[in-house]
């Protein structure tokens, strides 16, 4: 028994040494400044002050400041205690491929006095981006970006500026005046924006953040109807165009308390329903009519892929109908889905984003995690921590994809 105990202890010590050596080697791969930057981002993401972190690892605050500046090397023991205190792990702080996304602190500045649901949504966006970017780094995936030039909001009529910028962006993208059937695909494929949909608190429509390392990121509320999500995505696009350096949380019925919000709302309306296109289509659909009917609204909203309310509000703004027209419809029985079905037939739009949100992990991220596991780059435990799911869910995820992959063969090889 003594021999067994001695052997076990030796093995444990050896593992520890190997582990420390590995961490030292990993540490050597990063400069002191890079390690310090990662410590700072991890601390700020955890919402901890320098004084709190210093106390937790038993050093003076000035020592922690020196570590974060890269003027003092962090000892392995200090890094281990710091990682535990910040709810991360030493490997994540030191691994070369690990990606440190600095989104949460930006939202925290916005949400200091907000409800926990807003902070929770901001953390979720940061988690989703971090997982995706780290998997891309591991697999050597290059994420293509093609963001439009930034346009600043100038003094003057903010709505006119938004209208002009939206029209210019349409031309830049080669859209002309055509309706936008799928704004999420447009954002992802033509501009390289990272778009996610997850179930959020009802009051939250979406979040936007931009980071030089990871690009533009948008989180949409999967609980909202597709028309509302389309409007939210266009609103966040407005922030990307004019105020991309500022993180933003967009809430339902939010008052236009700032020029930035007025701009984003006007940009969304102009981008989805360009004035010239709306006027032309309105003239066609209402030809010979003396009043706007429910049928007119249903046909026009369907054509532009926006909600019936958004369409009527746009008609009011363009003075194609009287102010208060939408309110009149609401007070007189509204315009129902059943009426829309009577006019259009069964033309329900597929909602793949909502379906994807029902999964514990998005399809795209799941496939990358599977590939990382298949290549031996990540263990089950590492995937579980990265994706914030438990190991059973990881096994189910990998097993399901593996079953789908079983039919792959040389005839279906991807040529790169």
CSV table of C-alpha atoms in Angstrom, one decimal:
chain,number,residue,atom,x,y,z
A,1,UNK,CA,0.0,0.0,0.0
A,2,UNK,CA,2.8,2.3,0.9
A,3,UNK,CA,4.3,1.7,-2.6
A,4,UNK,CA,1.1,2.4,-4.2
A,5,UNK,CA,0.6,5.6,-2.2
A,6,UNK,CA,4.2,6.7,-3.0
A,7,UNK,CA,3.7,6.0,-6.7
A,8,UNK,CA,0.5,8.0,-6.7
A,9,UNK,CA,2.1,10.9,-5.0
A,10,UNK,CA,4.9,10.8,-7.5
A,11,UNK,CA,2.5,10.8,-10.3
A,12,UNK,CA,0.6,13.7,-8.9
A,13,UNK,CA,3.8,15.7,-8.4
A,14,UNK,CA,4.9,14.8,-11.9
A,15,UNK,CA,1.6,15.9,-13.4
A,16,UNK,CA,1.9,19.1,-11.4
A,17,UNK,CA,5.4,19.8,-12.7
A,18,UNK,CA,4.3,18.9,-16.2
A,19,UNK,CA,1.4,21.3,-15.8
A,20,UNK,CA,3.5,24.1,-14.5
A,21,UNK,CA,6.1,23.5,-17.2
A,22,UNK,CA,3.4,23.6,-19.8
A,23,UNK,CA,2.0,26.8,-18.4
A,24,UNK,CA,5.5,28.3,-18.2
A,25,UNK,CA,6.1,27.4,-21.8
A,26,UNK,CA,2.7,28.9,-22.8
A,27,UNK,CA,3.6,31.9,-20.7
A,28,UNK,CA,6.8,32.3,-22.7
A,29,UNK,CA,4.9,32.4,-25.9
A,30,UNK,CA,3.2,35.6,-24.8
A,31,UNK,CA,4.9,38.8,-23.9
A,32,UNK,CA,4.4,40.3,-20.5
A,33,UNK,CA,2.3,43.0,-22.0
A,34,UNK,CA,0.0,40.4,-23.7
A,35,UNK,CA,-0.4,38.5,-20.4
A,36,UNK,CA,-1.1,41.7,-18.6
A,37,UNK,CA,-3.7,42.7,-21.1
A,38,UNK,CA,-5.4,39.4,-20.7
A,39,UNK,CA,-5.4,39.7,-16.9
A,40,UNK,CA,-7.0,43.2,-17.2
A,41,UNK,CA,-9.7,42.0,-19.7
A,42,UNK,CA,-10.5,39.0,-17.5
A,43,UNK,CA,-10.7,41.2,-14.4
A,44,UNK,CA,-12.9,43.9,-16.0
A,45,UNK,CA,-15.1,41.2,-17.6
A,46,UNK,CA,-15.6,39.7,-14.1
A,47,UNK,CA,-16.5,43.2,-12.8
A,48,UNK,CA,-13.6,43.2,-10.2
A,49,UNK,CA,-11.5,46.2,-9.2
A,50,UNK,CA,-7.7,46.1,-9.1
A,51,UNK,CA,-7.9,46.3,-5.3
A,52,UNK,CA,-10.2,43.3,-5.1
A,53,UNK,CA,-8.1,41.2,-7.4
A,54,UNK,CA,-4.9,42.2,-5.6
A,55,UNK,CA,-6.3,41.3,-2.3
A,56,UNK,CA,-7.6,37.9,-3.6
A,57,UNK,CA,-4.1,36.9,-4.7
A,58,UNK,CA,-2.3,38.4,-1.7
A,59,UNK,CA,-0.3,41.2,-3.5
A,60,UNK,CA,-0.4,45.0,-3.3
A,61,UNK,CA,-2.6,46.8,-5.7
A,62,UNK,CA,0.5,48.4,-7.3
A,63,UNK,CA,1.8,44.9,-8.0
A,64,UNK,CA,-1.3,44.0,-9.8
A,65,UNK,CA,-1.2,47.3,-11.8
A,66,UNK,CA,2.4,46.4,-12.8
A,67,UNK,CA,1.3,42.9,-13.9
A,68,UNK,CA,-1.5,44.4,-16.0
A,69,UNK,CA,0.9,46.9,-17.6
A,70,UNK,CA,3.4,44.1,-18.3
A,71,UNK,CA,6.2,45.5,-16.2
A,72,UNK,CA,6.1,42.7,-13.7
A,73,UNK,CA,5.9,39.0,-14.5
A,74,UNK,CA,3.0,37.2,-12.8
A,75,UNK,CA,4.1,34.1,-10.9
A,76,UNK,CA,2.3,30.8,-11.7
A,77,UNK,CA,0.8,30.7,-8.2
A,78,UNK,CA,-0.5,34.2,-8.6
A,79,UNK,CA,-2.0,33.4,-12.0
A,80,UNK,CA,-3.7,30.3,-10.6
A,81,UNK,CA,-5.3,32.3,-7.7
A,82,UNK,CA,-6.2,35.1,-10.0
A,83,UNK,CA,-7.9,32.7,-12.5
A,84,UNK,CA,-9.9,31.1,-9.7
A,85,UNK,CA,-11.0,34.5,-8.4
A,86,UNK,CA,-12.0,35.7,-11.8
A,87,UNK,CA,-13.9,32.5,-12.6
A,88,UNK,CA,-11.6,31.5,-15.5
A,89,UNK,CA,-8.6,29.2,-15.7
A,90,UNK,CA,-4.9,29.7,-16.1
A,91,UNK,CA,-5.0,28.0,-19.5
A,92,UNK,CA,-7.4,30.5,-20.8
A,93,UNK,CA,-5.2,33.3,-19.6
A,94,UNK,CA,-2.0,31.9,-21.2
A,95,UNK,CA,-3.0,29.8,-24.1
A,96,UNK,CA,-1.9,31.4,-27.4
A,97,UNK,CA,-5.1,30.6,-29.2
A,98,UNK,CA,-7.3,31.9,-26.4
A,99,UNK,CA,-9.2,35.0,-27.5
A,100,UNK,CA,-10.0,37.7,-25.0
A,101,UNK,CA,-13.0,39.6,-26.0
A,102,UNK,CA,-13.5,42.9,-24.3
A,103,UNK,CA,-17.3,43.4,-24.7
A,104,UNK,CA,-18.7,42.9,-21.2
A,105,UNK,CA,-17.0,45.9,-19.6
A,106,UNK,CA,-18.4,48.2,-22.3
A,107,UNK,CA,-21.9,47.0,-21.6
A,108,UNK,CA,-21.4,47.3,-17.8
A,109,UNK,CA,-20.8,51.0,-18.3
A,110,UNK,CA,-24.3,51.2,-19.8
A,111,UNK,CA,-26.0,48.9,-17.4
A,112,UNK,CA,-24.8,50.0,-14.0
A,113,UNK,CA,-28.4,51.1,-13.0
A,114,UNK,CA,-30.2,48.7,-15.3
A,115,UNK,CA,-32.1,45.5,-14.6
A,116,UNK,CA,-30.2,42.2,-14.3
A,117,UNK,CA,-31.8,41.0,-17.5
A,118,UNK,CA,-29.8,43.6,-19.5
A,119,UNK,CA,-26.5,42.7,-17.9
A,120,UNK,CA,-27.4,39.0,-18.4
A,121,UNK,CA,-27.9,39.6,-22.2
A,122,UNK,CA,-24.7,41.5,-22.4
A,123,UNK,CA,-22.8,38.7,-20.8
A,124,UNK,CA,-24.5,36.2,-23.1
A,125,UNK,CA,-23.4,38.2,-26.2
A,126,UNK,CA,-19.8,38.3,-24.9
A,127,UNK,CA,-19.9,34.5,-24.3
A,128,UNK,CA,-21.2,33.7,-27.8
A,129,UNK,CA,-18.6,35.9,-29.4
A,130,UNK,CA,-15.8,34.5,-27.3
A,131,UNK,CA,-16.7,30.9,-28.1
A,132,UNK,CA,-17.0,31.6,-31.8
A,133,UNK,CA,-13.8,33.5,-32.1
A,134,UNK,CA,-11.8,31.1,-30.1
A,135,UNK,CA,-13.0,28.2,-32.2
A,136,UNK,CA,-12.2,30.1,-35.3
A,137,UNK,CA,-8.7,30.7,-34.0
A,138,UNK,CA,-8.2,27.0,-33.1
A,139,UNK,CA,-9.4,25.9,-36.5
A,140,UNK,CA,-7.6,28.6,-38.5
A,141,UNK,CA,-10.9,30.0,-39.8
A,142,UNK,CA,-10.5,33.5,-41.2
A,143,UNK,CA,-13.6,35.6,-40.6
A,144,UNK,CA,-14.1,37.9,-43.6
A,145,UNK,CA,-15.2,41.5,-42.8
A,146,UNK,CA,-16.5,44.0,-45.2
A,147,UNK,CA,-17.8,46.8,-43.0
A,148,UNK,CA,-19.0,50.0,-44.6
A,149,UNK,CA,-17.1,53.3,-43.9
A,150,UNK,CA,-18.2,54.9,-40.6
A,151,UNK,CA,-20.4,58.0,-41.0
A,152,UNK,CA,-20.5,60.4,-38.1
A,153,UNK,CA,-23.7,62.2,-37.0
A,154,UNK,CA,-23.3,65.8,-37.7
A,155,UNK,CA,-25.1,68.9,-36.6
A,156,UNK,CA,-28.4,69.4,-38.3
A,157,UNK,CA,-31.4,67.2,-39.0
A,158,UNK,CA,-30.5,63.7,-37.8
A,159,UNK,CA,-33.3,62.0,-39.7
A,160,UNK,CA,-32.2,63.5,-43.0
A,161,UNK,CA,-28.7,62.3,-42.4
A,162,UNK,CA,-29.9,58.8,-41.5
A,163,UNK,CA,-32.0,58.7,-44.7
A,164,UNK,CA,-29.1,59.7,-46.8
A,165,UNK,CA,-26.7,57.3,-45.1
A,166,UNK,CA,-29.1,54.4,-45.5
A,167,UNK,CA,-29.5,55.1,-49.2
A,168,UNK,CA,-25.7,55.3,-49.7
A,169,UNK,CA,-25.2,52.0,-47.9
A,170,UNK,CA,-27.8,50.4,-50.1
A,171,UNK,CA,-25.9,51.5,-53.1
A,172,UNK,CA,-22.6,50.5,-51.6
A,173,UNK,CA,-24.0,47.0,-51.1
A,174,UNK,CA,-25.5,47.0,-54.6
A,175,UNK,CA,-29.1,46.7,-53.3
A,176,UNK,CA,-30.5,49.6,-55.2
A,177,UNK,CA,-34.1,50.0,-54.0
A,178,UNK,CA,-35.0,46.3,-53.8
A,179,UNK,CA,-36.7,44.9,-50.8
A,180,UNK,CA,-34.5,43.1,-48.2
A,181,UNK,CA,-35.8,39.6,-47.7
A,182,UNK,CA,-33.2,38.5,-45.2
A,183,UNK,CA,-31.3,41.2,-43.4
A,184,UNK,CA,-29.4,38.7,-41.2
A,185,UNK,CA,-27.9,37.0,-44.2
A,186,UNK,CA,-27.1,40.4,-45.6
A,187,UNK,CA,-25.3,41.4,-42.4
A,188,UNK,CA,-23.4,38.1,-42.1
A,189,UNK,CA,-22.4,37.4,-45.7
A,190,UNK,CA,-22.0,40.9,-47.2
A,191,UNK,CA,-20.6,42.8,-44.3
A,192,UNK,CA,-19.1,40.1,-42.0
A,193,UNK,CA,-21.2,41.1,-38.9
A,194,UNK,CA,-21.5,38.4,-36.3
A,195,UNK,CA,-25.3,38.0,-35.7
A,196,UNK,CA,-26.7,35.8,-33.0
A,197,UNK,CA,-30.3,35.1,-31.9
A,198,UNK,CA,-31.1,33.9,-28.4
A,199,UNK,CA,-34.1,34.0,-26.1
A,200,UNK,CA,-33.8,37.2,-24.1
A,201,UNK,CA,-36.1,39.1,-21.7
A,202,UNK,CA,-39.2,40.4,-23.5
A,203,UNK,CA,-38.2,44.1,-23.1
A,204,UNK,CA,-34.9,43.6,-24.8
A,205,UNK,CA,-34.9,43.8,-28.6
A,206,UNK,CA,-31.2,43.5,-29.3
A,207,UNK,CA,-27.6,44.5,-28.5
A,208,UNK,CA,-24.8,45.8,-30.5
A,209,UNK,CA,-21.1,46.0,-29.9
A,210,UNK,CA,-18.0,46.5,-31.9
A,211,UNK,CA,-14.5,45.4,-31.1
A,212,UNK,CA,-11.4,45.8,-33.3
A,213,UNK,CA,-10.4,42.2,-32.7
A,214,UNK,CA,-13.7,40.5,-33.4
A,215,UNK,CA,-15.6,43.1,-35.5
A,216,UNK,CA,-19.3,44.0,-35.3
A,217,UNK,CA,-21.6,41.8,-33.1
A,218,UNK,CA,-25.4,41.9,-32.9
A,219,UNK,CA,-27.6,39.8,-30.5
A,220,UNK,CA,-31.3,39.6,-31.4
A,221,UNK,CA,-34.2,38.4,-29.2
A,222,UNK,CA,-35.3,35.1,-30.7
A,223,UNK,CA,-38.6,35.4,-28.8
A,224,UNK,CA,-39.6,38.4,-31.0
A,225,UNK,CA,-41.4,37.9,-34.3
A,226,UNK,CA,-39.2,37.9,-37.4
A,227,UNK,CA,-40.5,41.3,-38.5
A,228,UNK,CA,-39.6,42.9,-35.2
A,229,UNK,CA,-36.1,41.2,-35.3
A,230,UNK,CA,-35.7,42.6,-38.8
A,231,UNK,CA,-36.4,46.1,-37.6
A,232,UNK,CA,-34.0,45.6,-34.6
A,233,UNK,CA,-31.2,44.3,-36.9
A,234,UNK,CA,-31.6,47.4,-39.1
A,235,UNK,CA,-31.6,49.6,-36.0
A,236,UNK,CA,-28.3,48.1,-34.9
A,237,UNK,CA,-27.0,48.5,-38.4
A,238,UNK,CA,-27.6,52.2,-37.9
A,239,UNK,CA,-25.3,52.1,-34.8
A,240,UNK,CA,-22.7,50.2,-36.8
A,241,UNK,CA,-22.7,53.0,-39.5
A,242,UNK,CA,-22.7,56.0,-37.2
A,243,UNK,CA,-21.6,55.1,-33.7
A,244,UNK,CA,-19.9,51.7,-33.9
A,245,UNK,CA,-17.5,52.5,-31.0
A,246,UNK,CA,-20.4,52.6,-28.5
A,247,UNK,CA,-22.0,49.5,-27.2
A,248,UNK,CA,-25.8,49.7,-27.3
A,249,UNK,CA,-28.8,47.9,-25.8
A,250,UNK,CA,-32.1,48.4,-27.7
A,251,UNK,CA,-35.2,48.0,-25.7
A,252,UNK,CA,-38.9,47.9,-26.7
A,253,UNK,CA,-40.7,51.2,-26.6
A,254,UNK,CA,-37.4,52.9,-25.8
A,255,UNK,CA,-37.8,56.7,-26.0
A,256,UNK,CA,-35.7,58.5,-28.5
A,257,UNK,CA,-33.8,60.3,-25.8
A,258,UNK,CA,-30.7,60.9,-27.8
A,259,UNK,CA,-29.7,61.9,-31.3
A,260,UNK,CA,-28.0,58.5,-31.7
A,261,UNK,CA,-31.3,56.7,-31.0
A,262,UNK,CA,-33.2,59.0,-33.3
A,263,UNK,CA,-30.6,58.3,-36.0
A,264,UNK,CA,-30.7,54.5,-35.6
A,265,UNK,CA,-34.5,54.4,-35.7
A,266,UNK,CA,-34.6,56.6,-38.8
A,267,UNK,CA,-31.8,54.7,-40.4
A,268,UNK,CA,-33.7,51.4,-39.9
A,269,UNK,CA,-36.9,52.8,-41.5
A,270,UNK,CA,-34.9,54.3,-44.4
A,271,UNK,CA,-32.8,51.1,-45.0
A,272,UNK,CA,-35.7,48.7,-45.0
A,273,UNK,CA,-38.2,51.0,-46.7
A,274,UNK,CA,-36.5,53.5,-49.0
A,275,UNK,CA,-38.6,56.6,-49.6
A,276,UNK,CA,-38.5,56.3,-53.4
A,277,UNK,CA,-39.4,52.6,-53.4
A,278,UNK,CA,-42.2,53.1,-50.9
A,279,UNK,CA,-43.7,55.9,-52.9
A,280,UNK,CA,-43.6,53.9,-56.1
A,281,UNK,CA,-45.0,50.8,-54.7
A,282,UNK,CA,-47.7,52.7,-52.7
A,283,UNK,CA,-48.8,54.4,-56.0
A,284,UNK,CA,-49.1,51.0,-57.7
A,285,UNK,CA,-50.9,49.2,-54.9
A,286,UNK,CA,-53.4,52.0,-54.1
A,287,UNK,CA,-54.0,53.1,-57.7
A,288,UNK,CA,-57.6,54.4,-57.9
A,289,UNK,CA,-58.3,54.1,-54.2
A,290,UNK,CA,-59.4,57.0,-52.0
A,291,UNK,CA,-58.4,55.5,-48.6
A,292,UNK,CA,-55.8,53.1,-47.2
A,293,UNK,CA,-57.3,49.7,-46.5
A,294,UNK,CA,-56.1,46.7,-44.6
A,295,UNK,CA,-55.4,44.9,-47.9
A,296,UNK,CA,-53.1,47.7,-49.0
A,297,UNK,CA,-51.2,47.6,-45.8
A,298,UNK,CA,-50.9,43.8,-45.9
A,299,UNK,CA,-49.6,43.8,-49.5
A,300,UNK,CA,-47.1,46.6,-48.9
A,301,UNK,CA,-45.8,45.2,-45.6
A,302,UNK,CA,-45.3,41.8,-47.2
A,303,UNK,CA,-43.5,43.3,-50.2
A,304,UNK,CA,-41.0,45.1,-48.0
A,305,UNK,CA,-40.7,42.3,-45.4
A,306,UNK,CA,-41.5,44.6,-42.5
A,307,UNK,CA,-44.3,44.6,-39.9
A,308,UNK,CA,-47.6,46.1,-40.8
A,309,UNK,CA,-47.1,48.7,-38.1
A,310,UNK,CA,-43.7,49.7,-39.4
A,311,UNK,CA,-45.1,50.0,-42.9
A,312,UNK,CA,-47.9,52.3,-41.8
A,313,UNK,CA,-45.6,54.4,-39.6
A,314,UNK,CA,-43.4,54.8,-42.7
A,315,UNK,CA,-46.3,55.9,-44.8
A,316,UNK,CA,-47.2,58.5,-42.2
A,317,UNK,CA,-43.6,59.7,-42.0
A,318,UNK,CA,-43.5,60.1,-45.8
A,319,UNK,CA,-46.9,61.9,-45.7
A,320,UNK,CA,-48.5,59.3,-47.9
A,321,UNK,CA,-51.2,59.0,-45.3
A,322,UNK,CA,-52.4,61.0,-42.3
A,323,UNK,CA,-50.6,60.9,-38.9
A,324,UNK,CA,-52.5,58.6,-36.6
A,325,UNK,CA,-53.5,56.1,-39.3
A,326,UNK,CA,-51.9,53.2,-37.5
A,327,UNK,CA,-53.6,54.1,-34.3
A,328,UNK,CA,-56.9,54.2,-36.1
A,329,UNK,CA,-56.4,50.6,-37.3
A,330,UNK,CA,-55.4,49.5,-33.8
A,331,UNK,CA,-58.5,51.1,-32.3
A,332,UNK,CA,-60.7,49.6,-35.0
A,333,UNK,CA,-59.9,45.9,-34.8
A,334,UNK,CA,-56.2,46.1,-35.8
A,335,UNK,CA,-54.9,44.2,-38.8
A,336,UNK,CA,-54.7,40.6,-37.9
A,337,UNK,CA,-52.7,37.6,-39.1
A,338,UNK,CA,-55.9,35.9,-40.2
A,339,UNK,CA,-56.7,38.9,-42.4
A,340,UNK,CA,-53.1,38.7,-43.8
A,341,UNK,CA,-53.6,35.0,-44.6
A,342,UNK,CA,-56.8,35.7,-46.4
A,343,UNK,CA,-55.1,38.3,-48.6
A,344,UNK,CA,-51.8,36.5,-49.1
A,345,UNK,CA,-52.6,32.9,-48.6
A,346,UNK,CA,-50.1,30.7,-46.7
A,347,UNK,CA,-46.9,32.6,-47.2
A,348,UNK,CA,-45.4,32.3,-43.8
A,349,UNK,CA,-41.7,33.0,-43.7
A,350,UNK,CA,-39.3,30.4,-42.5
A,351,UNK,CA,-37.5,31.4,-39.4
A,352,UNK,CA,-34.2,29.5,-39.2
A,353,UNK,CA,-32.7,31.9,-36.7
A,354,UNK,CA,-35.5,31.2,-34.2
A,355,UNK,CA,-35.1,27.4,-34.8
A,356,UNK,CA,-31.3,27.8,-34.2
A,357,UNK,CA,-31.9,29.7,-31.0
A,358,UNK,CA,-33.8,26.7,-29.6
A,359,UNK,CA,-30.6,24.7,-29.6
A,360,UNK,CA,-28.3,24.8,-26.6
A,361,UNK,CA,-25.5,25.8,-29.1
A,362,UNK,CA,-26.0,27.4,-32.5
A,363,UNK,CA,-25.5,25.1,-35.5
A,364,UNK,CA,-22.5,27.0,-36.7
A,365,UNK,CA,-20.7,27.0,-33.3
A,366,UNK,CA,-21.7,23.3,-32.8
A,367,UNK,CA,-20.0,22.3,-36.0
A,368,UNK,CA,-16.8,24.2,-35.2
A,369,UNK,CA,-16.8,22.6,-31.7
A,370,UNK,CA,-17.2,19.2,-33.3
A,371,UNK,CA,-14.3,19.8,-35.7
A,372,UNK,CA,-12.1,21.0,-32.8
A,373,UNK,CA,-13.0,17.8,-30.8
A,374,UNK,CA,-12.4,15.6,-33.9
A,375,UNK,CA,-8.9,17.1,-34.4
A,376,UNK,CA,-8.1,16.6,-30.7
A,377,UNK,CA,-7.8,20.4,-30.2
A,378,UNK,CA,-10.3,20.5,-27.3
A,379,UNK,CA,-11.5,18.0,-24.8
A,380,UNK,CA,-15.1,17.6,-23.7
A,381,UNK,CA,-14.5,19.5,-20.6
A,382,UNK,CA,-12.9,22.4,-22.5
A,383,UNK,CA,-15.8,22.5,-24.9
A,384,UNK,CA,-18.3,22.5,-22.0
A,385,UNK,CA,-16.5,25.5,-20.4
A,386,UNK,CA,-16.2,27.3,-23.7
A,387,UNK,CA,-19.9,26.9,-24.7
A,388,UNK,CA,-21.3,27.1,-21.1
A,389,UNK,CA,-23.0,23.8,-21.3
A,390,UNK,CA,-22.6,20.6,-19.3
A,391,UNK,CA,-20.6,17.6,-20.5
A,392,UNK,CA,-23.7,15.5,-21.2
A,393,UNK,CA,-24.9,18.2,-23.6
A,394,UNK,CA,-21.5,18.2,-25.2
A,395,UNK,CA,-21.6,14.5,-25.7
A,396,UNK,CA,-25.1,14.7,-27.2
A,397,UNK,CA,-23.9,17.6,-29.5
A,398,UNK,CA,-20.9,15.7,-30.7
A,399,UNK,CA,-22.7,12.4,-31.1
A,400,UNK,CA,-25.5,14.0,-33.1
A,401,UNK,CA,-23.1,15.6,-35.5
A,402,UNK,CA,-21.0,12.5,-35.7
A,403,UNK,CA,-24.0,10.5,-36.8
A,404,UNK,CA,-24.7,13.1,-39.5
A,405,UNK,CA,-21.1,13.0,-40.6
A,406,UNK,CA,-21.0,9.2,-40.9
A,407,UNK,CA,-22.1,9.4,-44.5
A,408,UNK,CA,-19.1,11.6,-45.5
A,409,UNK,CA,-16.6,10.0,-47.9
A,410,UNK,CA,-14.0,10.8,-50.4
A,411,UNK,CA,-16.7,11.7,-53.0
A,412,UNK,CA,-17.9,14.5,-50.8
A,413,UNK,CA,-14.5,15.9,-49.9
A,414,UNK,CA,-14.3,19.7,-49.6
A,415,UNK,CA,-11.7,21.2,-52.0
A,416,UNK,CA,-9.7,24.0,-50.4
